[in-house]
CSV table of C-alpha atoms in Angstrom, one decimal:
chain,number,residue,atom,x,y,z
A,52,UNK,CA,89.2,68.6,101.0
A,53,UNK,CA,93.2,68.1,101.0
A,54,UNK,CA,93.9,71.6,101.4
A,55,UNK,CA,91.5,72.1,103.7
A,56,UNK,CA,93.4,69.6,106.0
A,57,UNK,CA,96.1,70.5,105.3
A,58,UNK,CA,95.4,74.1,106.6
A,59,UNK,CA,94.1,72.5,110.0
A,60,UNK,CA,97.4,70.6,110.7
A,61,UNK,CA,99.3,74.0,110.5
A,62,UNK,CA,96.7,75.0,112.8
A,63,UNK,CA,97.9,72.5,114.9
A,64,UNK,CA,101.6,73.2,114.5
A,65,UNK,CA,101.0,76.8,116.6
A,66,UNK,CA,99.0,75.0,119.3
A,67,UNK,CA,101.5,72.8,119.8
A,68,UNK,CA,104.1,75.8,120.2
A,69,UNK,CA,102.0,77.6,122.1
A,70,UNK,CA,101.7,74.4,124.8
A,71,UNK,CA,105.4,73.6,124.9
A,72,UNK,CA,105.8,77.7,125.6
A,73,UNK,CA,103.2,77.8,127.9
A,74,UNK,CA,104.7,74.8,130.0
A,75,UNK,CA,108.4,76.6,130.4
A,76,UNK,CA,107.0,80.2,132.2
A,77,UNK,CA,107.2,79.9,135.9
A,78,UNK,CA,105.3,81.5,138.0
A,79,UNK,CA,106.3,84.5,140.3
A,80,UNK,CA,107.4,83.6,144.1
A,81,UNK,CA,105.6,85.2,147.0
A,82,UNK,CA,108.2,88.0,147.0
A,83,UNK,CA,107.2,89.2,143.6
A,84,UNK,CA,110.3,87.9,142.1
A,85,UNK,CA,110.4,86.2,138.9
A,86,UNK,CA,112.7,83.8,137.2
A,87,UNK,CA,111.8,83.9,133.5
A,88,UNK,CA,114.5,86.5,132.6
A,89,UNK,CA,114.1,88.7,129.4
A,90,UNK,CA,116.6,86.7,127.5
A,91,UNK,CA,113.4,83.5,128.0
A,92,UNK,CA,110.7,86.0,126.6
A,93,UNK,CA,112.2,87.0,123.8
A,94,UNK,CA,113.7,83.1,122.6
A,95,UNK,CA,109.7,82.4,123.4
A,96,UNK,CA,109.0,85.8,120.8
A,97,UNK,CA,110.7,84.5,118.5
A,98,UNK,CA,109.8,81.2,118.5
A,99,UNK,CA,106.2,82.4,118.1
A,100,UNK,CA,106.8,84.5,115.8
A,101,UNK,CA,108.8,81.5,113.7
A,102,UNK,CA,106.0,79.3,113.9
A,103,UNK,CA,104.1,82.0,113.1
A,104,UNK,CA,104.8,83.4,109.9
A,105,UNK,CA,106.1,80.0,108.7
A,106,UNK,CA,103.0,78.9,109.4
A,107,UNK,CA,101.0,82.3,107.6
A,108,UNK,CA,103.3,81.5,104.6
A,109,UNK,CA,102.4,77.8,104.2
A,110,UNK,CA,98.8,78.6,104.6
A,111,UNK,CA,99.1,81.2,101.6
A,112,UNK,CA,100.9,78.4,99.4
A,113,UNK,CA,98.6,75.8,100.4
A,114,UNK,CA,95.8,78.4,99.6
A,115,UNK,CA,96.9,79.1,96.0
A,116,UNK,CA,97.8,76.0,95.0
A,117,UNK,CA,94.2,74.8,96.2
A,118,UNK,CA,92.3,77.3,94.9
A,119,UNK,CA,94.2,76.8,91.2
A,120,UNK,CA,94.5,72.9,91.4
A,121,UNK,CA,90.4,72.6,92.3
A,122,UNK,CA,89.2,75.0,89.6
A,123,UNK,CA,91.6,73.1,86.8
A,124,UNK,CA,90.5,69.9,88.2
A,125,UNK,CA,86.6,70.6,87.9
A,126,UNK,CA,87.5,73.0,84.1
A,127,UNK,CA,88.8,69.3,83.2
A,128,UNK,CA,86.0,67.6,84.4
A,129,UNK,CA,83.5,69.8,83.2
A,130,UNK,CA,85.0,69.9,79.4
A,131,UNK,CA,84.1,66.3,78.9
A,132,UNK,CA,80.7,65.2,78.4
A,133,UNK,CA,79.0,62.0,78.4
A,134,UNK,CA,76.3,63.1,76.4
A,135,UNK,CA,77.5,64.3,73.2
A,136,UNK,CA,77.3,68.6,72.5
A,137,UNK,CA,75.3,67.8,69.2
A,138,UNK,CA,71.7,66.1,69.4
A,139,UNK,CA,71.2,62.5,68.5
A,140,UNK,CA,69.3,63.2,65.8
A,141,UNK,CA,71.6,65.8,64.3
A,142,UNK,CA,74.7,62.9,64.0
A,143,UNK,CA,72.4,59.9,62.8
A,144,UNK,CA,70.5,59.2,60.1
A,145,UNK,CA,66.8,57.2,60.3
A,146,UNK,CA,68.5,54.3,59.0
A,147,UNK,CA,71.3,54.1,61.6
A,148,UNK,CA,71.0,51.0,64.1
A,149,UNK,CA,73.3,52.6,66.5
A,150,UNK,CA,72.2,51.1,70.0
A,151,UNK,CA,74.9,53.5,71.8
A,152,UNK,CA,72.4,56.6,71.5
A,153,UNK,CA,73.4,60.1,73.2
A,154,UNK,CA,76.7,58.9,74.2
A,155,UNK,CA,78.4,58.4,70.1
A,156,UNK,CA,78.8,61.5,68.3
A,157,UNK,CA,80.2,61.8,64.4
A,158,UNK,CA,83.8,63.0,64.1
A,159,UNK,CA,85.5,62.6,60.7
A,160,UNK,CA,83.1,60.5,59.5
A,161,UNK,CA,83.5,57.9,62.3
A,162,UNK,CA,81.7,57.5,65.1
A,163,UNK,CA,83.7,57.5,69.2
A,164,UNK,CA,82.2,57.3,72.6
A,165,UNK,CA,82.3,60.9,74.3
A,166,UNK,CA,83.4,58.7,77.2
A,167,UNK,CA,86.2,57.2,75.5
A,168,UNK,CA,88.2,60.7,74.8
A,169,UNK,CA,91.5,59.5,75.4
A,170,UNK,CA,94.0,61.2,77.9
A,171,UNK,CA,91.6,63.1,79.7
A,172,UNK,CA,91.5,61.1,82.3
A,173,UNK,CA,95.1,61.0,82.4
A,174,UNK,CA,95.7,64.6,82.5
A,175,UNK,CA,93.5,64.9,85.4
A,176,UNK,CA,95.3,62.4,86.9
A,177,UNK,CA,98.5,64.2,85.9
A,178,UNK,CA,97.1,67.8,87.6
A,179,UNK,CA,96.1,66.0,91.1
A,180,UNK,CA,99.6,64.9,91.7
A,181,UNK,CA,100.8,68.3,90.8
A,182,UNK,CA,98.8,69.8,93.2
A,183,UNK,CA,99.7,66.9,95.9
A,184,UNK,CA,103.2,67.4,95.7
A,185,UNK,CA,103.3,71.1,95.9
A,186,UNK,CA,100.7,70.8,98.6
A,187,UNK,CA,102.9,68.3,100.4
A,188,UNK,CA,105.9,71.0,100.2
A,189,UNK,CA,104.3,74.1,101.2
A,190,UNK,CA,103.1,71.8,103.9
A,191,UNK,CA,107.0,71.7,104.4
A,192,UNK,CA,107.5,75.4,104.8
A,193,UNK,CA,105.1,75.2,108.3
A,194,UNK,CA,106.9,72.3,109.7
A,195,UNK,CA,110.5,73.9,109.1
A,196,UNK,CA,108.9,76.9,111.4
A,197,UNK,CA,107.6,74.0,113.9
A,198,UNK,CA,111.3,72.9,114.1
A,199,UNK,CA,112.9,76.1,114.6
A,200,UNK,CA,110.5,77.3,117.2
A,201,UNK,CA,111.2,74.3,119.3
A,202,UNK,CA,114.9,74.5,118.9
A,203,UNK,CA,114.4,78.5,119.7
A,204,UNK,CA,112.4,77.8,122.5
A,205,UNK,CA,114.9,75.6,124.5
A,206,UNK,CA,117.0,78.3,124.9
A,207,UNK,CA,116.4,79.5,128.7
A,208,UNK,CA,118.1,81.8,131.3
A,209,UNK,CA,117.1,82.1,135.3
A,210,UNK,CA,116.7,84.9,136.9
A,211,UNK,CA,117.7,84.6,140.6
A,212,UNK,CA,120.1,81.6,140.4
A,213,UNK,CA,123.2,82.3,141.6
């Protein structure tokens, strides 16, 4: 879901270029003469094209990291069990009184609760941070193109001002 959001708030950062680009073209007079100059166009190019492929770079991070964080997340989750792998009656004798059932299984002679693996929890706890904070800076890469787009696109000439 993170990425996912993630990818809709750089959608965002183009719309909002787009307005603020949209709001500084003036319209042609009556004579057919024009003030947005060339020199306009082409700071409104490239601020466009800053925003972008900032924001096409970003989206590719934030795609990657996703894709890689979500399927090492869910292998993690999947690996433990809270039933145990063997079945009950393959770990316990007829004589045991073991009340905990399918969730105890025999290792080394001693019995743990599949539940109760330590540190898996931890590592997946571990790997979503990971994936945060590298989501959070490829986030970064489309707002650095957001910046330099708006400071691109303040740069203006007039045509027909003397």
């Amino acid at each position: 879901v993170i990425p996912i959001v993630m990818a809709g708030v750089i959608g965002i950062y183009g719309l909002i270029v787009a307005v603020i680009l949209s709001q500084s073209i003036s319209s042609p007079s009556n004579s057919r003469q024009t003030s947005y100059s060339v020199y306009t166009s082409m700071a409104h190019l490239a601020a466009g094209i800053c925003c972008g492929a900032s924001g096409l770079a970003a989206g590719c991070c934030i795609g990657i990291i996703g894709d890689y964080g979500i399927r090492n997340i869910s292998y993690r989750a999947s690996s433990v069990g809270v039933f145990s792998q063997t079945p009950d009656y393959a770990t316990h004798s007829e004589g045991d009184d073991d009340s905990r059932g399918l969730l105890s299984a025999k290792k080394g002679g001693t019995d743990i609760a599949m539940d109760e693996e330590p540190g898996v929890a931890e590592d997946q706890n571990k790997l979503f941070v990971g994936m945060l904070i590298m989501l959070i800076f490829s986030e970064a890469l489309a707002l650095y193109g957001l910046i330099t787009a708006l400071i691109v696109s303040q740069h203006v000439y007039s045509c027909g001002k003397n």
